[in-house]
């Protein structure tokens, strides 16, 4: 049978119940004994005492009747008879109540004396003479006188009364002693029961509370992360089952931690391997600014090493001055820092060589939005920086060493063609015109290249000013009106006067819009039309469109239309360079806008670009 906690508690009280039972039964027996003793005294002794007292009374009366008889009072014979009857009754009572040792002999003695006394009494009453009666009563020797017989009977009856009375007193003393000793026994028994009850309560409480205490301690230890807990299972009751379940839970927690650790280790190894595979230096910084992970490139470059084990001393990394503020704002405000321009680059010296890096700092968040740290990625742009330098040098060289002489050549050709220095033959004129066209094309190319290089360098800051979209489009249209008229192409401006002004660098945006309109005129056959339009996109932006009914651009070339030097094969005309649209795109991007192109061959092309609405406060794009 399974000993449940309830059963165990109930069984624990059994000894107390048994003791109470024993005490109850003993009490009951004692009470019975005391009661029986009283009754026995009454039955055995008290009756004999009363019988002897009554018998004595009757005896006295019989004796008195003799004295009356001596004095001649014959009616006393009636008293004599009446009291003999009573005497007989009392003696009979005593005969039936012989209980004590020696009592029987005394009763037999009194019986004998009674028989003699009666006989002698009866003989007394037959005497008529007072003298004889007196003699029979006082002085006769054989048989003894009635008075003597009376005293003999009285002595025996006294003896019977006395032994009964003594016995009564002894029994009473016995009963008292029994009651006295029972009291002590009962007091002892009750005290014993009380001690046992207290001990049992303490033992039960201890046997229940102790395992619960152990469980509590073990649970608290698990709460602190000490999972190596095992509770010895002693009782096979509910607490035992609880302990067993607890041990099972602790075991599963240990297994879980083990597998978590293994998984964590794998994840850590995988993430370490991932960042190790990056050629650029990558660092993971924890919220306190310590290096949590670093790939070999970072270790080589910065001389930092992340802690090996969990308890390893953390490695501090003091970032170079330009990175301190972005790193702390990434850790504190989760603000990413993505540098793009070379002026944000950081230089590190490795050996004898300076290496240039563009830093990217990205906050790492947990799923609840808390900061886990920040990843610092240093993009090695040393090569690009050198190329940029080379490009700048090239632009400067082209500007000075190529453009200036070419301008002189073009001027010289112009002067020759005007024949101010002498007349030209037809052949010479033809050669010079050809040379002029080539010089023009070369200058155009140089202009475009320089413009693009300057835009890409982003060295020139735009000077923005407000202009109404309609006015802007009208200016653009005016600049190409003559060429369009020559080609019989109509230019129409459709823009609401009420549109808010846009923020543009007039000189640059004019270059972009002119490029688009020039292309539209070029690629629209005679009789076609061009619409310059403007519309509001939202509170912030205005969209401008240049739409023509020209030859269009095949779908497959649209994605490359803004690439440098790209020209649609087979349909690009004249002295183009393929740089016009690339310049337009750069200018629009510098204004914070976007440009798109839609086209359908044979039907026409639409270039759409967005510009920012002018706000009162000055701003730079
Ligand atoms: P370029 O005009 O100097 O050749 P662009 O960059 O301005 O260079 O234009 C690139 C190419 O895009 C052009 O050669 C031409 O083929 C195509 N293109 C540009 N605008 C249009 C247009 N409105 N309609 C059809 N084709 C065009």
Coordinates of C-alpha atoms and ligand atoms in Angstrom, one line a residue:
X1 CA 0.0 0.0 0.0
X2 CA 1.3 3.4 -0.9
X3 CA 2.0 5.6 2.2
X4 CA 0.6 8.9 1.1
X5 CA 1.2 12.0 3.1
X6 CA -2.4 12.0 4.3
X7 CA -2.1 8.4 5.5
X8 CA 1.2 9.0 7.1
X9 CA -0.2 12.0 9.1
X10 CA -3.2 9.9 10.1
X11 CA -1.0 6.9 11.1
X12 CA 1.2 9.2 13.1
X13 CA -1.7 10.0 15.4
X14 CA -2.4 6.3 16.1
X15 CA -0.1 6.1 19.2
X16 CA -2.0 9.0 20.8
X17 CA -5.3 7.3 20.0
X18 CA -4.0 4.1 21.5
X19 CA -2.9 5.8 24.7
X20 CA -6.2 7.6 25.0
X21 CA -7.9 4.2 24.5
X22 CA -5.8 2.6 27.2
X23 CA -6.4 5.4 29.6
X24 CA -10.2 5.3 28.9
X25 CA -10.4 1.5 29.4
X26 CA -8.3 1.7 32.6
X27 CA -10.5 4.5 33.9
X28 CA -13.6 2.5 33.1
X29 CA -12.2 -0.6 35.0
X30 CA -11.2 1.6 37.9
X31 CA -14.7 3.2 38.2
X32 CA -16.3 -0.2 38.0
X33 CA -14.0 -1.5 40.7
X34 CA -14.7 1.4 43.0
X35 CA -18.4 1.1 42.4
X36 CA -18.4 -2.7 43.1
X37 CA -16.3 -2.2 46.2
X38 CA -18.9 0.2 47.6
X39 CA -21.7 -2.1 46.7
X40 CA -19.9 -5.1 48.2
X41 CA -19.4 -3.2 51.5
X42 CA -23.1 -2.4 51.5
X43 CA -24.1 -5.9 50.6
X44 CA -21.7 -7.8 52.8
X45 CA -21.1 -5.7 55.9
X46 CA -23.6 -2.9 56.2
X47 CA -26.5 -5.4 56.2
X48 CA -24.9 -7.5 59.0
X49 CA -24.2 -4.4 61.1
X50 CA -27.9 -3.2 60.7
X51 CA -29.2 -6.7 61.4
X52 CA -27.1 -6.9 64.6
X53 CA -28.2 -3.5 65.8
X54 CA -31.9 -4.4 65.2
X55 CA -31.3 -7.8 66.8
X56 CA -29.8 -6.1 69.9
X57 CA -32.9 -3.8 70.0
X58 CA -35.2 -6.8 70.0
X59 CA -33.0 -8.6 72.5
X60 CA -33.2 -5.6 74.9
X61 CA -37.0 -5.6 74.6
X62 CA -37.1 -9.3 75.3
X63 CA -34.9 -8.7 78.3
X64 CA -37.2 -5.9 79.5
X65 CA -40.2 -8.2 79.2
X66 CA -38.6 -10.5 81.8
X67 CA -38.2 -7.6 84.2
X68 CA -41.9 -6.8 83.8
X69 CA -42.7 -10.5 84.3
X70 CA -40.8 -10.4 87.7
X71 CA -43.1 -7.6 88.7
X72 CA -46.2 -9.6 87.8
X73 CA -47.1 -7.9 84.6
X74 CA -48.3 -10.8 82.6
X75 CA -49.1 -8.7 79.5
X76 CA -45.4 -8.2 79.0
X77 CA -45.5 -11.8 77.6
X78 CA -47.0 -10.2 74.4
X79 CA -44.0 -7.9 74.1
X80 CA -41.8 -11.0 74.6
X81 CA -43.5 -12.9 71.8
X82 CA -43.6 -9.9 69.5
X83 CA -39.9 -9.2 69.9
X84 CA -38.9 -12.8 69.5
X85 CA -40.6 -12.6 66.1
X86 CA -38.5 -9.5 65.2
X87 CA -35.4 -11.1 66.7
X88 CA -35.9 -14.2 64.5
X89 CA -36.2 -12.0 61.4
X90 CA -33.0 -10.0 62.2
X91 CA -31.1 -13.2 62.9
X92 CA -32.3 -14.7 59.7
X93 CA -31.0 -11.7 57.8
X94 CA -27.6 -12.2 59.4
X95 CA -27.7 -15.9 58.6
X96 CA -28.1 -15.1 54.9
X97 CA -25.3 -12.6 55.0
X98 CA -22.3 -14.5 56.3
X99 CA -19.4 -13.1 54.3
X100 CA -16.4 -12.8 56.7
X101 CA -14.1 -15.4 58.0
X102 CA -15.2 -16.4 61.6
X103 CA -18.6 -14.9 61.1
X104 CA -20.1 -18.3 60.4
X105 CA -18.9 -19.6 63.8
X106 CA -20.2 -16.6 65.6
X107 CA -23.6 -17.0 63.9
X108 CA -23.7 -20.7 64.9
X109 CA -22.8 -19.6 68.5
X110 CA -25.6 -17.0 68.5
X111 CA -28.0 -19.6 67.0
X112 CA -27.2 -22.0 69.9
X113 CA -27.5 -19.3 72.5
X114 CA -30.7 -18.1 71.0
X115 CA -32.2 -21.6 71.1
X116 CA -31.2 -21.9 74.8
X117 CA -32.4 -18.3 75.6
X118 CA -35.8 -19.0 74.0
X119 CA -36.2 -22.2 75.8
X120 CA -35.3 -20.7 79.2
X121 CA -37.5 -17.6 78.4
X122 CA -40.5 -19.8 77.7
X123 CA -39.8 -21.7 80.9
X124 CA -39.6 -18.3 82.8
X125 CA -43.1 -17.3 81.7
X126 CA -44.5 -20.7 82.9
X127 CA -43.3 -19.9 86.5
X128 CA -46.0 -18.2 88.6
X129 CA -44.1 -17.2 91.5
X130 CA -42.2 -13.9 91.5
X131 CA -39.4 -15.3 93.6
X132 CA -38.8 -18.1 91.1
X133 CA -38.9 -15.8 88.2
X134 CA -36.4 -13.5 89.9
X135 CA -34.2 -16.4 90.5
X136 CA -34.5 -17.6 87.0
X137 CA -33.6 -14.2 85.8
X138 CA -30.8 -13.2 88.1
X139 CA -29.4 -16.0 90.1
X140 CA -29.8 -19.4 88.6
X141 CA -26.5 -21.2 87.9
X142 CA -27.6 -24.1 85.9
X143 CA -28.9 -23.3 83.4
X144 CA -27.3 -19.8 83.7
X145 CA -29.6 -17.0 84.6
X146 CA -31.5 -15.2 81.8
X147 CA -29.5 -12.0 82.4
X148 CA -26.3 -13.9 81.8
X149 CA -27.7 -15.5 78.7
X150 CA -28.8 -12.1 77.5
X151 CA -25.3 -10.7 78.0
X152 CA -23.8 -13.8 76.2
X153 CA -26.0 -13.2 73.2
X154 CA -25.3 -9.5 73.3
X155 CA -21.6 -10.1 73.3
X156 CA -21.7 -12.4 70.4
X157 CA -24.0 -10.1 68.4
X158 CA -21.6 -7.2 69.3
X159 CA -18.7 -9.4 68.0
X160 CA -20.6 -10.0 64.7
X161 CA -21.4 -6.3 64.4
X162 CA -17.8 -5.4 65.2
X163 CA -16.1 -7.7 62.7
X164 CA -18.5 -6.4 60.0
X165 CA -17.9 -2.8 60.9
X166 CA -14.1 -3.2 61.0
X167 CA -14.3 -4.9 57.6
X168 CA -16.4 -2.0 56.3
X169 CA -13.8 0.5 57.5
X170 CA -11.0 -1.5 56.0
X171 CA -12.8 -1.8 52.6
X172 CA -13.4 1.9 52.7
X173 CA -9.7 2.5 53.3
X174 CA -8.9 0.2 50.5
X175 CA -11.2 2.0 48.1
X176 CA -9.6 5.3 49.2
X177 CA -6.1 3.9 48.6
X178 CA -7.2 2.6 45.1
X179 CA -8.7 6.0 44.2
X180 CA -5.6 7.7 45.4
X181 CA -3.2 5.4 43.4
X182 CA -5.5 5.6 40.4
X183 CA -5.3 9.4 40.5
X184 CA -1.5 9.2 40.3
X185 CA -1.7 6.6 37.5
X186 CA -4.1 8.7 35.6
X187 CA -2.1 11.9 36.1
X188 CA 1.0 10.0 34.9
X189 CA -0.9 8.6 31.9
X190 CA -2.2 11.9 30.9
X191 CA 1.2 13.6 31.3
X192 CA 2.7 10.8 29.2
X193 CA 0.0 11.2 26.5
X194 CA 0.6 15.0 26.5
X195 CA 4.4 14.5 26.1
X196 CA 3.8 11.9 23.3
X197 CA 1.3 14.2 21.5
X198 CA 3.8 17.1 21.6
X199 CA 6.6 14.9 20.5
X200 CA 4.5 13.4 17.7
X201 CA 3.4 16.9 16.5
X202 CA 7.0 18.0 16.4
X203 CA 8.1 14.9 14.6
X204 CA 5.3 15.1 12.0
X205 CA 6.0 18.8 11.4
X206 CA 9.7 18.0 11.1
X207 CA 9.2 15.1 8.8
X208 CA 6.9 17.2 6.5
X209 CA 8.6 20.5 6.7
X210 CA 12.2 19.3 6.4
X211 CA 11.9 17.9 2.9
X212 CA 9.9 21.1 1.9
X213 CA 12.8 23.2 3.4
X214 CA 15.3 21.2 1.3
X215 CA 13.1 21.7 -1.8
X216 CA 12.9 25.4 -1.1
X217 CA 16.7 25.7 -0.7
X218 CA 17.3 23.7 -3.9
X219 CA 14.8 25.8 -5.8
X220 CA 16.5 29.0 -4.6
X221 CA 19.8 27.6 -5.7
X222 CA 18.4 26.8 -9.2
X223 CA 17.0 30.4 -9.3
X224 CA 20.6 31.6 -8.8
X225 CA 21.7 29.4 -11.7
X226 CA 23.3 26.6 -9.7
X227 CA 21.7 23.7 -11.5
X228 CA 23.8 20.9 -9.8
X229 CA 20.9 20.2 -7.4
X230 CA 19.8 16.7 -6.3
X231 CA 17.3 16.1 -3.4
X232 CA 17.6 12.6 -1.9
X233 CA 14.1 11.0 -2.2
X234 CA 13.2 9.5 1.1
X235 CA 9.4 9.1 1.8
X236 CA 7.4 7.6 -1.0
X237 CA 4.6 10.1 -0.5
X238 CA 3.5 13.3 -2.3
X239 CA 6.7 15.1 -1.0
X240 CA 8.8 12.3 -2.3
X241 CA 7.0 12.6 -5.7
X242 CA 7.6 16.3 -5.6
X243 CA 11.3 15.8 -4.9
X244 CA 11.5 13.2 -7.7
X245 CA 9.8 15.7 -10.1
X246 CA 12.1 18.4 -8.9
X247 CA 15.2 16.3 -9.6
X248 CA 13.8 15.5 -13.0
X249 CA 13.3 19.2 -13.7
X250 CA 16.9 20.0 -12.5
X251 CA 18.2 17.3 -14.8
X252 CA 16.3 18.6 -17.7
X253 CA 17.5 22.2 -17.0
X254 CA 21.1 20.9 -16.9
X255 CA 20.6 19.1 -20.2
X256 CA 19.0 22.2 -21.7
X257 CA 21.8 24.4 -20.5
X258 CA 24.3 21.9 -21.9
X259 CA 22.6 21.9 -25.3
X260 CA 22.2 25.7 -25.1
X261 CA 25.9 26.0 -24.4
X262 CA 26.7 23.8 -27.3
X263 CA 24.3 25.7 -29.6
X264 CA 25.7 29.0 -28.3
X265 CA 29.2 27.8 -28.9
X266 CA 28.3 26.7 -32.5
X267 CA 26.6 30.1 -33.1
X268 CA 29.6 31.9 -31.7
X269 CA 31.9 29.9 -33.9
X270 CA 29.7 30.4 -36.9
X271 CA 29.5 34.2 -36.3
X272 CA 33.3 34.3 -35.6
X273 CA 33.9 32.4 -38.8
X274 CA 31.5 34.8 -40.7
X275 CA 33.3 37.9 -39.6
X276 CA 36.7 36.2 -40.0
X277 CA 35.8 35.6 -43.7
X278 CA 35.5 39.4 -44.2
X279 CA 38.7 40.9 -45.8
X280 CA 37.9 44.2 -44.2
X281 CA 38.4 44.8 -40.5
X282 CA 35.2 44.0 -38.5
X283 CA 34.8 44.6 -34.8
X284 CA 31.9 43.9 -32.5
X285 CA 31.8 46.2 -29.5
X286 CA 29.6 45.5 -26.5
X287 CA 27.5 48.2 -24.8
X288 CA 30.4 49.0 -22.4
X289 CA 32.7 49.7 -25.3
X290 CA 34.7 46.5 -24.9
X291 CA 35.8 44.4 -27.9
X292 CA 33.5 41.4 -28.1
X293 CA 34.6 40.0 -31.4
X294 CA 37.2 40.9 -33.9
X295 CA 38.3 39.3 -37.2
X296 CA 41.9 38.7 -38.1
X297 CA 42.0 41.8 -40.3
X298 CA 40.8 44.0 -37.3
X299 CA 43.3 42.3 -35.0
X300 CA 46.1 42.9 -37.4
X301 CA 45.1 46.5 -38.1
X302 CA 44.1 47.7 -34.6
X303 CA 46.0 45.3 -32.4
X304 CA 42.9 44.3 -30.4
X305 CA 41.9 40.8 -29.4
X306 CA 38.6 39.8 -28.0
X307 CA 38.4 37.7 -24.8
X308 CA 38.9 34.0 -25.3
X309 CA 36.8 32.4 -22.6
X310 CA 33.7 33.7 -20.8
X311 CA 35.8 34.8 -17.8
X312 CA 38.6 36.3 -19.8
X313 CA 39.6 39.9 -19.2
X314 CA 37.9 42.2 -21.6
X315 CA 39.8 44.2 -24.1
X316 CA 39.3 47.9 -24.3
X317 CA 39.5 49.6 -27.6
X318 CA 40.0 53.3 -27.8
X319 CA 38.7 54.3 -31.2
X320 CA 40.4 57.0 -33.2
X321 CA 39.0 60.5 -32.5
X322 CA 36.6 60.8 -35.5
X323 CA 34.9 57.5 -34.6
X324 CA 34.4 58.2 -30.9
X325 CA 31.3 60.3 -31.2
X326 CA 29.6 58.0 -33.9
X327 CA 30.4 54.9 -31.8
X328 CA 29.0 56.3 -28.6
X329 CA 25.8 57.5 -30.4
X330 CA 25.4 54.1 -32.0
X331 CA 25.7 52.4 -28.6
X332 CA 23.6 55.0 -26.8
X333 CA 21.0 56.0 -29.3
X334 CA 21.2 53.1 -31.8
X335 CA 22.2 55.7 -34.5
X336 CA 24.0 54.1 -37.5
X337 CA 27.0 55.9 -39.0
X338 CA 27.6 55.1 -42.7
X339 CA 30.4 57.2 -44.1
X340 CA 30.4 57.7 -47.8
X341 CA 32.7 60.6 -48.7
X342 CA 36.4 60.5 -48.6
X343 CA 36.5 63.4 -46.1
X344 CA 34.9 61.0 -43.6
X345 CA 37.7 58.4 -44.1
X346 CA 40.1 57.4 -41.3
X347 CA 43.7 56.8 -41.9
X348 CA 45.7 54.1 -40.1
X349 CA 49.4 53.6 -40.4
X350 CA 50.4 50.0 -41.0
X351 CA 54.2 49.6 -41.2
X352 CA 55.4 52.3 -43.5
X353 CA 52.2 52.6 -45.3
X354 CA 49.1 54.8 -44.7
X355 CA 45.8 52.9 -45.3
X356 CA 42.5 54.7 -45.7
X357 CA 39.2 53.3 -44.4
X358 CA 35.6 54.4 -44.6
X359 CA 34.1 53.4 -41.3
X360 CA 30.6 52.0 -41.0
X361 CA 29.1 51.7 -37.5
X362 CA 25.9 49.8 -37.1
X363 CA 24.0 49.3 -33.9
X364 CA 23.1 45.7 -33.0
X365 CA 19.7 45.4 -31.3
X366 CA 18.0 42.5 -29.5
X367 CA 14.5 41.5 -30.6
X368 CA 13.1 43.8 -27.9
X369 CA 14.8 46.9 -29.1
X370 CA 17.6 46.9 -26.5
X371 CA 21.2 47.6 -27.5
X372 CA 23.5 44.5 -27.7
X373 CA 26.4 46.5 -29.0
X374 CA 27.7 47.9 -32.3
X375 CA 29.5 46.4 -35.4
X376 CA 32.3 48.5 -36.7
X377 CA 33.2 47.7 -40.3
X378 CA 36.2 49.5 -41.8
X379 CA 36.1 49.5 -45.6
X380 CA 39.6 49.7 -47.1
X381 CA 39.3 52.4 -49.7
X382 CA 43.0 53.1 -50.0
X383 CA 43.0 52.1 -53.7
X384 CA 39.9 54.1 -54.5
X385 CA 41.3 57.1 -52.7
X386 CA 44.4 56.9 -54.9
X387 CA 42.3 56.5 -58.0
X388 CA 40.2 59.5 -56.9
X389 CA 43.4 61.4 -56.4
X390 CA 44.5 60.3 -59.8
X391 CA 41.2 61.4 -61.3
X392 CA 41.4 64.8 -59.7
X393 CA 44.9 65.2 -61.1
X394 CA 43.7 64.0 -64.5
X395 CA 40.8 66.5 -64.5
X396 CA 43.2 69.3 -63.6
X397 CA 45.6 68.1 -66.2
X398 CA 42.9 67.8 -68.9
X399 CA 41.5 71.2 -67.9
X400 CA 44.9 72.9 -68.2
X401 CA 46.9 70.9 -70.6
X402 CA 44.2 69.8 -73.0
X403 CA 41.4 72.2 -73.0
X404 CA 43.4 75.4 -73.2
X405 CA 45.5 74.3 -76.3
X406 CA 42.3 72.9 -77.9
X407 CA 40.5 76.2 -77.4
X408 CA 43.4 77.9 -79.1
X409 CA 43.3 75.4 -82.0
X410 CA 39.5 76.0 -82.4
X411 CA 40.1 79.8 -82.4
X412 CA 42.8 79.4 -85.0
X413 CA 40.5 77.3 -87.2
X414 CA 37.8 80.0 -86.8
X415 CA 40.2 82.7 -87.8
X416 CA 41.4 80.7 -90.8
X417 CA 37.8 80.0 -91.9
X418 CA 36.9 83.7 -91.7
X419 CA 39.7 84.2 -94.2
X420 CA 41.0 87.3 -92.4
X421 CA 44.5 85.9 -92.8
X422 CA 44.2 84.9 -96.4
X423 CA 41.8 83.3 -98.9
X424 CA 41.3 79.5 -98.7
X425 CA 40.9 77.1 -101.5
X426 CA 37.7 75.0 -101.6
X427 CA 39.7 71.9 -100.4
X428 CA 41.4 73.9 -97.6
X429 CA 38.0 75.2 -96.5
X430 CA 36.6 71.6 -96.5
X431 CA 39.5 70.3 -94.4
X432 CA 39.3 73.2 -91.9
X433 CA 35.5 72.7 -91.5
X434 CA 36.2 69.1 -90.7
X435 CA 38.9 70.0 -88.3
X436 CA 36.5 72.6 -86.6
X437 CA 33.9 69.9 -86.1
X438 CA 36.4 67.5 -84.6
X439 CA 37.7 70.2 -82.3
X440 CA 34.1 71.1 -81.3
X441 CA 33.4 67.5 -80.5
X442 CA 36.6 67.1 -78.6
X443 CA 35.9 70.2 -76.6
X444 CA 32.3 69.1 -76.0
X445 CA 33.7 65.8 -74.7
X446 CA 36.2 67.5 -72.5
X447 CA 33.5 69.8 -71.1
X448 CA 31.2 66.9 -70.3
X449 CA 34.0 64.9 -68.7
X450 CA 35.1 67.8 -66.6
X451 CA 31.5 68.5 -65.6
X452 CA 30.9 64.9 -64.6
X453 CA 34.2 64.7 -62.7
X454 CA 33.4 67.8 -60.7
X455 CA 29.9 66.5 -60.0
X456 CA 31.1 63.2 -58.8
X457 CA 33.8 64.7 -56.7
X458 CA 30.9 66.6 -55.1
X459 CA 33.4 69.3 -54.3
X460 CA 31.2 72.0 -55.5
X461 CA 28.4 72.9 -53.1
X462 CA 25.1 73.8 -54.9
X463 CA 23.9 77.3 -54.3
X464 CA 20.2 76.8 -54.2
X465 CA 17.6 79.5 -55.0
X466 CA 13.9 79.5 -55.5
X467 CA 12.3 79.5 -59.0
X468 CA 8.8 78.8 -60.2
X469 CA 8.6 75.5 -62.1
X470 CA 6.9 77.3 -65.0
X471 CA 9.6 80.0 -65.3
X472 CA 12.3 77.3 -65.1
X473 CA 10.7 75.3 -67.9
X474 CA 10.1 78.4 -70.0
X475 CA 13.8 79.4 -69.8
X476 CA 14.7 75.9 -70.9
X477 CA 12.3 76.0 -73.8
X478 CA 13.6 79.5 -74.9
X479 CA 17.1 78.2 -75.1
X480 CA 16.2 75.6 -77.7
X481 CA 13.5 77.5 -79.5
X482 CA 15.6 78.3 -82.6
X483 CA 16.9 74.8 -83.0
X484 CA 13.4 73.4 -82.7
X485 CA 12.0 75.9 -85.2
X486 CA 14.7 74.9 -87.7
X487 CA 13.6 71.3 -87.3
X488 CA 9.9 72.2 -87.3
X489 CA 9.4 70.7 -83.9
X490 CA 7.0 72.4 -81.6
X491 CA 7.8 73.0 -77.9
X492 CA 5.0 73.6 -75.5
X493 CA 5.3 74.5 -71.8
X494 CA 2.4 73.2 -69.6
X495 CA 2.9 74.3 -66.0
X496 CA 0.6 76.0 -63.5
X497 CA 1.7 79.4 -62.4
X498 CA 0.5 78.7 -58.9
X499 CA 2.9 75.8 -58.4
X500 CA 5.3 76.5 -55.4
X501 CA 8.9 77.4 -56.3
X502 CA 11.6 74.7 -56.4
X503 CA 15.0 74.9 -54.7
X504 CA 17.6 74.6 -57.5
X505 CA 21.1 75.6 -58.4
X506 CA 20.0 77.5 -61.5
X507 CA 23.2 77.1 -63.5
X508 CA 23.3 73.4 -63.0
X509 CA 19.6 72.6 -63.3
X510 CA 19.6 74.6 -66.6
X511 CA 22.4 72.3 -67.9
X512 CA 20.4 69.2 -67.0
X513 CA 17.1 70.5 -68.4
X514 CA 18.8 71.7 -71.6
X515 CA 20.5 68.4 -72.1
X516 CA 17.1 66.6 -71.9
X517 CA 15.4 69.2 -74.2
X518 CA 18.3 69.1 -76.7
X519 CA 18.1 65.3 -76.8
X520 CA 14.3 65.5 -77.3
X521 CA 14.8 68.0 -80.2
X522 CA 17.5 65.8 -81.7
X523 CA 15.5 62.5 -81.6
X524 CA 12.2 64.0 -82.7
X525 CA 11.6 64.1 -86.4
X526 CA 10.3 67.2 -88.1
X527 CA 6.6 67.8 -87.3
X528 CA 6.8 66.3 -83.9
X529 CA 6.2 68.0 -80.6
X530 CA 7.8 68.3 -77.2
X531 CA 5.9 69.1 -74.0
X532 CA 7.7 70.5 -70.9
X533 CA 5.4 70.0 -67.9
X534 CA 5.3 70.4 -64.1
X535 CA 3.1 69.0 -61.4
X536 CA 3.0 68.8 -57.7
X537 CA 3.8 65.3 -56.2
X538 CA 3.3 66.2 -52.6
X539 CA 4.1 69.0 -50.1
X540 CA 7.8 68.3 -50.6
X541 CA 8.3 67.6 -54.3
X542 CA 7.5 68.8 -57.7
X543 CA 7.9 66.5 -60.8
X544 CA 9.1 68.0 -64.1
X545 CA 8.7 66.1 -67.3
X546 CA 10.2 66.4 -70.8
X547 CA 8.0 64.5 -73.2
X548 CA 8.6 64.1 -76.9
X549 CA 6.9 62.3 -79.8
X550 CA 10.3 61.1 -81.2
X551 CA 11.8 57.8 -82.2
X552 CA 11.8 56.4 -78.7
X553 CA 14.3 54.1 -77.0
X554 CA 14.0 50.3 -77.3
X555 CA 13.0 48.7 -74.0
X556 CA 16.2 46.6 -73.6
X557 CA 18.3 49.8 -73.5
X558 CA 16.3 51.7 -70.9
X559 CA 18.2 50.3 -67.9
X560 CA 21.5 51.5 -69.3
X561 CA 20.3 54.9 -70.6
X562 CA 21.9 56.8 -67.7
X563 CA 25.2 54.9 -67.9
X564 CA 28.3 56.9 -68.9
X565 CA 29.2 56.8 -72.6
X566 CA 26.1 54.8 -73.4
X567 CA 24.4 55.6 -76.7
X568 CA 21.6 53.6 -78.3
X569 CA 23.2 51.6 -81.1
X570 CA 22.1 52.6 -84.5
X571 CA 20.0 55.6 -83.7
X572 CA 22.3 58.1 -81.8
X573 CA 23.0 61.1 -83.9
X574 CA 25.7 63.6 -84.5
X575 CA 28.5 64.6 -82.1
X576 CA 27.1 63.1 -79.0
X577 CA 29.3 61.7 -76.2
X578 CA 26.9 59.4 -74.3
X579 CA 27.7 61.5 -71.2
X580 CA 24.7 63.9 -71.3
X581 CA 22.2 61.8 -69.4
X582 CA 24.8 60.7 -66.9
X583 CA 25.4 64.4 -66.2
X584 CA 21.7 65.0 -65.9
X585 CA 21.4 62.1 -63.4
X586 CA 24.3 63.4 -61.3
X587 CA 22.8 67.0 -61.2
X588 CA 19.3 65.7 -60.2
X589 CA 20.8 63.5 -57.5
X590 CA 22.9 66.4 -56.2
X591 CA 19.5 68.3 -55.9
X592 CA 18.1 65.4 -53.8
X593 CA 15.8 64.2 -56.6
X594 CA 15.3 61.2 -58.9
X595 CA 15.1 60.8 -62.6
X596 CA 13.3 58.1 -64.6
X597 CA 12.7 57.4 -68.3
X598 CA 9.7 55.8 -70.0
X599 CA 9.8 55.2 -73.7
X600 CA 8.1 53.4 -76.6
X601 CA 9.9 53.1 -79.9
X602 CA 8.2 55.1 -82.6
X603 CA 5.9 56.9 -80.2
X604 CA 8.1 59.0 -78.0
X605 CA 10.1 59.3 -74.8
X606 CA 9.4 60.9 -71.4
X607 CA 12.0 61.9 -68.9
X608 CA 10.6 62.6 -65.5
X609 CA 12.6 64.2 -62.6
X610 CA 11.7 65.3 -59.1
X611 CA 12.9 68.5 -57.4
X612 CA 12.4 69.7 -53.8
X613 CA 9.9 72.5 -53.0
X614 CA 11.7 75.6 -51.8
X615 CA 11.4 76.2 -48.1
X616 CA 12.2 79.5 -46.5
X617 CA 15.2 78.4 -44.7
X618 CA 18.3 78.0 -46.9
X619 CA 19.4 74.5 -47.4
X620 CA 22.0 72.6 -49.3
X621 CA 21.2 69.5 -51.2
Ligands
LIG1 P1 24.3 61.8 -76.4 O1 23.1 62.6 -76.6 O2 25.5 62.8 -76.3 O3 24.5 60.7 -77.3 P2 23.1 61.2 -74.0 O4 23.6 60.6 -72.7 O5 22.5 62.5 -73.9 O6 24.3 61.2 -75.0 O7 22.1 60.2 -74.6 C1 22.4 58.8 -74.6 C2 21.6 58.1 -75.7 O8 20.2 58.1 -75.3 C3 21.6 58.9 -77.0 O9 22.7 58.6 -77.8 C4 20.3 58.4 -77.6 O10 20.5 57.3 -78.3 C5 19.4 58.1 -76.4 N1 18.4 59.3 -76.2 C6 18.6 60.3 -75.3 N2 17.5 61.1 -75.3 C7 16.6 60.5 -76.2 C8 15.3 60.8 -76.7 N3 14.6 61.9 -76.2 N4 14.7 60.1 -77.6 C9 15.4 59.0 -78.1 N5 16.6 58.6 -77.7 C10 17.2 59.4 -76.8

